[in-house]
mmCIF file of C-alpha atoms in Angstrom:
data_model
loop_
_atom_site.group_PDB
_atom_site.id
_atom_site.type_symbol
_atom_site.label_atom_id
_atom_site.label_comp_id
_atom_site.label_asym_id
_atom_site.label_seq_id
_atom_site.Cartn_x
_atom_site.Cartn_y
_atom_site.Cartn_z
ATOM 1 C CA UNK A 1 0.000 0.000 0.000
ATOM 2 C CA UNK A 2 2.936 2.819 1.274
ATOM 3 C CA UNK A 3 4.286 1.705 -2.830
ATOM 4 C CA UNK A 4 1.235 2.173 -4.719
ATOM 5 C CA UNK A 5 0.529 5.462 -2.571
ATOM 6 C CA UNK A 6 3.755 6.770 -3.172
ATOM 7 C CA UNK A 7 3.144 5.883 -7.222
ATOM 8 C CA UNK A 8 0.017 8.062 -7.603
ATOM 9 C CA UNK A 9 1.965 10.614 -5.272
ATOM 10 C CA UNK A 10 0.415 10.779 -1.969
ATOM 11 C CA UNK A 11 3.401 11.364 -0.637
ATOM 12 C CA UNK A 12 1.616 12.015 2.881
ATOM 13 C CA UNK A 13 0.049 8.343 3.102
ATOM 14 C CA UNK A 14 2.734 6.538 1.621
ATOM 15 C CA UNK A 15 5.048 7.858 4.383
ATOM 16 C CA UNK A 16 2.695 7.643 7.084
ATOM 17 C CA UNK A 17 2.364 3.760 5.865
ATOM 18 C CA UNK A 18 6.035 3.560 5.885
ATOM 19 C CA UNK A 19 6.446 5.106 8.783
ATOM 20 C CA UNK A 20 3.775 1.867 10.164
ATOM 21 C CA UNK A 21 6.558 -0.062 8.614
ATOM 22 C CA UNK A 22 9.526 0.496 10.104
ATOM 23 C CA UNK A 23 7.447 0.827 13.541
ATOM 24 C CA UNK A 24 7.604 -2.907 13.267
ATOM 25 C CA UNK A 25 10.737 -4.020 11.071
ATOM 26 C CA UNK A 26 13.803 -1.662 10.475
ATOM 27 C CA UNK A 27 13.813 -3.072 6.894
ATOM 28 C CA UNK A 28 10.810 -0.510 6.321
ATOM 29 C CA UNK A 29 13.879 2.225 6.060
ATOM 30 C CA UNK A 30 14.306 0.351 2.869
ATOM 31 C CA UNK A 31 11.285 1.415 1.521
ATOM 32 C CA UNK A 32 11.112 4.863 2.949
ATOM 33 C CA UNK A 33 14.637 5.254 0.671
ATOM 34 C CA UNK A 34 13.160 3.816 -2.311
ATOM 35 C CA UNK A 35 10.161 6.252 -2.108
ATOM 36 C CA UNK A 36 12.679 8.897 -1.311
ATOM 37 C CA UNK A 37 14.229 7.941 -4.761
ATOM 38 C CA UNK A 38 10.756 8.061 -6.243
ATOM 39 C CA UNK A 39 10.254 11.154 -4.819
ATOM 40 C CA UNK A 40 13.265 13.469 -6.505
ATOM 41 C CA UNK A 41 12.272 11.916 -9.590
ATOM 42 C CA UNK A 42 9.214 12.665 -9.957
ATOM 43 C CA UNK A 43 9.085 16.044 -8.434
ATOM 44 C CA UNK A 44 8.825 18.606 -10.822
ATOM 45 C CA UNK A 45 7.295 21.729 -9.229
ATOM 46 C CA UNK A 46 7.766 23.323 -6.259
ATOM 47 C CA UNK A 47 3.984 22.511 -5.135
ATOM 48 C CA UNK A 48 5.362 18.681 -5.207
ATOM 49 C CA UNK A 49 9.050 19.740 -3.146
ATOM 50 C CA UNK A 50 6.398 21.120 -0.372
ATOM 51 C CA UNK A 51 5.533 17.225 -0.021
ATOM 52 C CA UNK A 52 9.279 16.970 0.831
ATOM 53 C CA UNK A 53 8.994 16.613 4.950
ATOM 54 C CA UNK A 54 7.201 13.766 4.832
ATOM 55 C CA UNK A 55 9.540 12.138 3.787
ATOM 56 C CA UNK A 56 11.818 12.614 7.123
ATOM 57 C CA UNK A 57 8.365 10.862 8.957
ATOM 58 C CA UNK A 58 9.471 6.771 8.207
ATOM 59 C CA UNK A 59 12.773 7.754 10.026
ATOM 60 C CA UNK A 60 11.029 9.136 13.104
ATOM 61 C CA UNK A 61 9.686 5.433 14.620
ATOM 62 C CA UNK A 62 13.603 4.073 14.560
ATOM 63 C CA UNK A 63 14.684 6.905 16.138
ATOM 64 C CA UNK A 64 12.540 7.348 18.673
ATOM 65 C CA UNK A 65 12.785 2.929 19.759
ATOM 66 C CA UNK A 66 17.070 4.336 19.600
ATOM 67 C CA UNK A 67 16.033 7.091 22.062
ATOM 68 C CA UNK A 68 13.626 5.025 24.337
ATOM 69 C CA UNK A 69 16.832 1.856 24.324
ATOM 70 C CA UNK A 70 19.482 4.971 25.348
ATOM 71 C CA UNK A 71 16.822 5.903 28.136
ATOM 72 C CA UNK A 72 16.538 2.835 29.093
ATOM 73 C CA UNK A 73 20.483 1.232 28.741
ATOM 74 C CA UNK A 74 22.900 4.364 28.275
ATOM 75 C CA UNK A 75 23.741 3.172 24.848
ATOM 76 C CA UNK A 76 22.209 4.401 21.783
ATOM 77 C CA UNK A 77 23.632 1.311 19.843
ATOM 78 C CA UNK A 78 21.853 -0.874 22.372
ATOM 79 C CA UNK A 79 19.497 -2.932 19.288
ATOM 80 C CA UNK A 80 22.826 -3.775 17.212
ATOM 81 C CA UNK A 81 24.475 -4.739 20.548
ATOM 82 C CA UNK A 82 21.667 -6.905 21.415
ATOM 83 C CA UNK A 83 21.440 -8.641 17.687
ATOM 84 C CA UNK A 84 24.999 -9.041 18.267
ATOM 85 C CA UNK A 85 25.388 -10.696 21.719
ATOM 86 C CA UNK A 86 21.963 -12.613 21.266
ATOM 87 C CA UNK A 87 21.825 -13.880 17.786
ATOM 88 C CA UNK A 88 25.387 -13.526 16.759
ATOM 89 C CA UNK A 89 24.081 -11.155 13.929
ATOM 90 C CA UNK A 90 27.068 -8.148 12.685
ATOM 91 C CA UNK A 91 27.247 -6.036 9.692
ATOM 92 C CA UNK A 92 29.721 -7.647 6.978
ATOM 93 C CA UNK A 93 30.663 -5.854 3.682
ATOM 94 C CA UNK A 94 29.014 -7.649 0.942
ATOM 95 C CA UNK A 95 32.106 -10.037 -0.244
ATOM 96 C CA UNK A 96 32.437 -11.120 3.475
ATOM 97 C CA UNK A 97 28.878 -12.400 3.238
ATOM 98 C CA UNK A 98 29.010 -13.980 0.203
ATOM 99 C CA UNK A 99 32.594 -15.869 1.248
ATOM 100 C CA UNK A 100 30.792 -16.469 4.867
ATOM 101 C CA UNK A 101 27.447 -18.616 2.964
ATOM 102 C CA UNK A 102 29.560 -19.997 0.307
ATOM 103 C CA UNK A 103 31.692 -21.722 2.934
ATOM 104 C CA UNK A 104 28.148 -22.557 4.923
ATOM 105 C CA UNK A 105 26.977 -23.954 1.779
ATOM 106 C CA UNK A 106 29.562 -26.233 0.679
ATOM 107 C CA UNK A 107 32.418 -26.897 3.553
ATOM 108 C CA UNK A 108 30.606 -30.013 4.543
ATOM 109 C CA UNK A 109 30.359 -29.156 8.000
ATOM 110 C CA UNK A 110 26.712 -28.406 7.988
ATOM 111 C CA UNK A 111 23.993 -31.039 7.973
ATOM 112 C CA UNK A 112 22.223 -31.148 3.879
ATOM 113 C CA UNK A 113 19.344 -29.417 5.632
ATOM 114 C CA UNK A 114 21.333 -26.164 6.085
ATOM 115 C CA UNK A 115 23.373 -26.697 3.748
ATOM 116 C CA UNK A 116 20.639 -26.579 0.554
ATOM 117 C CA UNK A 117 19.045 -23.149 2.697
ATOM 118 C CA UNK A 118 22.486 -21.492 2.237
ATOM 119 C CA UNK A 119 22.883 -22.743 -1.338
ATOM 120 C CA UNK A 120 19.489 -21.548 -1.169
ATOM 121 C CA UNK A 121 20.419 -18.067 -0.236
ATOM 122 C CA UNK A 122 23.913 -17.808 -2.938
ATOM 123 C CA UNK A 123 20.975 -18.181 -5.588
ATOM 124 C CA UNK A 124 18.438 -15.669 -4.118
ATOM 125 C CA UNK A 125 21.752 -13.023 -3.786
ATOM 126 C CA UNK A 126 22.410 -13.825 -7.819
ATOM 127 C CA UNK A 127 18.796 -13.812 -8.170
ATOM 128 C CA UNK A 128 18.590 -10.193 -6.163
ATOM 129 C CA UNK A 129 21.646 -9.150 -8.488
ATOM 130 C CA UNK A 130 20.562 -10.097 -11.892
ATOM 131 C CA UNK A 131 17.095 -7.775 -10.698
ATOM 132 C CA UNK A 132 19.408 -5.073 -9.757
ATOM 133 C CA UNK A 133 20.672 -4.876 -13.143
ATOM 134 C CA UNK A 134 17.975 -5.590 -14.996
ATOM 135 C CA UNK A 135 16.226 -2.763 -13.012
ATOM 136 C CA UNK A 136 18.763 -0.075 -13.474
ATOM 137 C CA UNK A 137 19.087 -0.715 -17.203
ATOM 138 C CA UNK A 138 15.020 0.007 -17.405
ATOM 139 C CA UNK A 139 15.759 2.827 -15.594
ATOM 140 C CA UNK A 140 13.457 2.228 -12.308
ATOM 141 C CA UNK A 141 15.933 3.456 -9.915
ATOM 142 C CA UNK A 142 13.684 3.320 -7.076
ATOM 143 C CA UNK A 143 12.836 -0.380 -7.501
ATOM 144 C CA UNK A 144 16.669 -0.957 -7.951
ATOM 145 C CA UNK A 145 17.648 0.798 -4.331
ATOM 146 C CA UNK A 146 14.652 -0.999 -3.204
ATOM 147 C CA UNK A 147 16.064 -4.634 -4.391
ATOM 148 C CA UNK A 148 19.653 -3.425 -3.596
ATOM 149 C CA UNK A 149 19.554 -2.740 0.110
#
């Protein structure tokens, strides 16, 4: 719905439903940057750049959860300490990630079961990278960030 709003530019619903988004899953800051994409393309007059705060309202949920975790622990990085000490979960540049699953996927240590779902994952990155590509070259950039992040 926050896609198709953003589409027919109502930029003021589509961010409000993004902002619903990433109330409930950080990955809705993925969407709020592919309708931010969406956005300086396809705003030609000033009338549409007045639209342009809303854009700053998906943001405000993640920000706020950061402040209420600071309040409440002291750190403002408490959610990526706590993905980090309880599910083992860190930021890796993209090669690391792809070396990491590859050697999931086929150093034998892991039972078939796991194994296939990392294979399963090396094809949904190519997958994810072939739409990349195919989206830039038909020029629907905001689609592309979209698939990209």
């Amino acid at each position: 719905p926050a896609w198709l709003a953003a589409q027919r530019r109502h930029w003021a619903l589509a961010c409000t439903l993004t902002a619903l988004a990433t109330t409930v899953r950080v990955s809705g800051l993925f969407l709020a940057a592919a309708i931010a994409v969406l956005f300086a393309l396809s705003a030609r007059s000033q009338q549409a750049w007045r639209s342009v705060g809303w854009l700053a309202l998906p943001a405000l949920p993640p920000a706020v959860y950061s402040w209420y975790l600071h309040n409440r622990t002291g750190d403002w990085m408490a959610w990526k300490h706590a993905q980090e000490r309880g599910w083992y979960r860190e930021f890796h540049a993209p090669w690391e990630a792809w070396a990491n699953t590859w050697n999931a996927a086929f150093d034998g240590v892991h039972t078939t079961g796991y194994a296939v779902m990392f294979q399963a994952e090396l094809a949904a990155m190519l997958v994810g990278v072939a739409l990349v590509a195919v989206l830039v070259r038909r020029r629907r950039r905001p689609e592309a960030v979209y698939v990209a992040l």
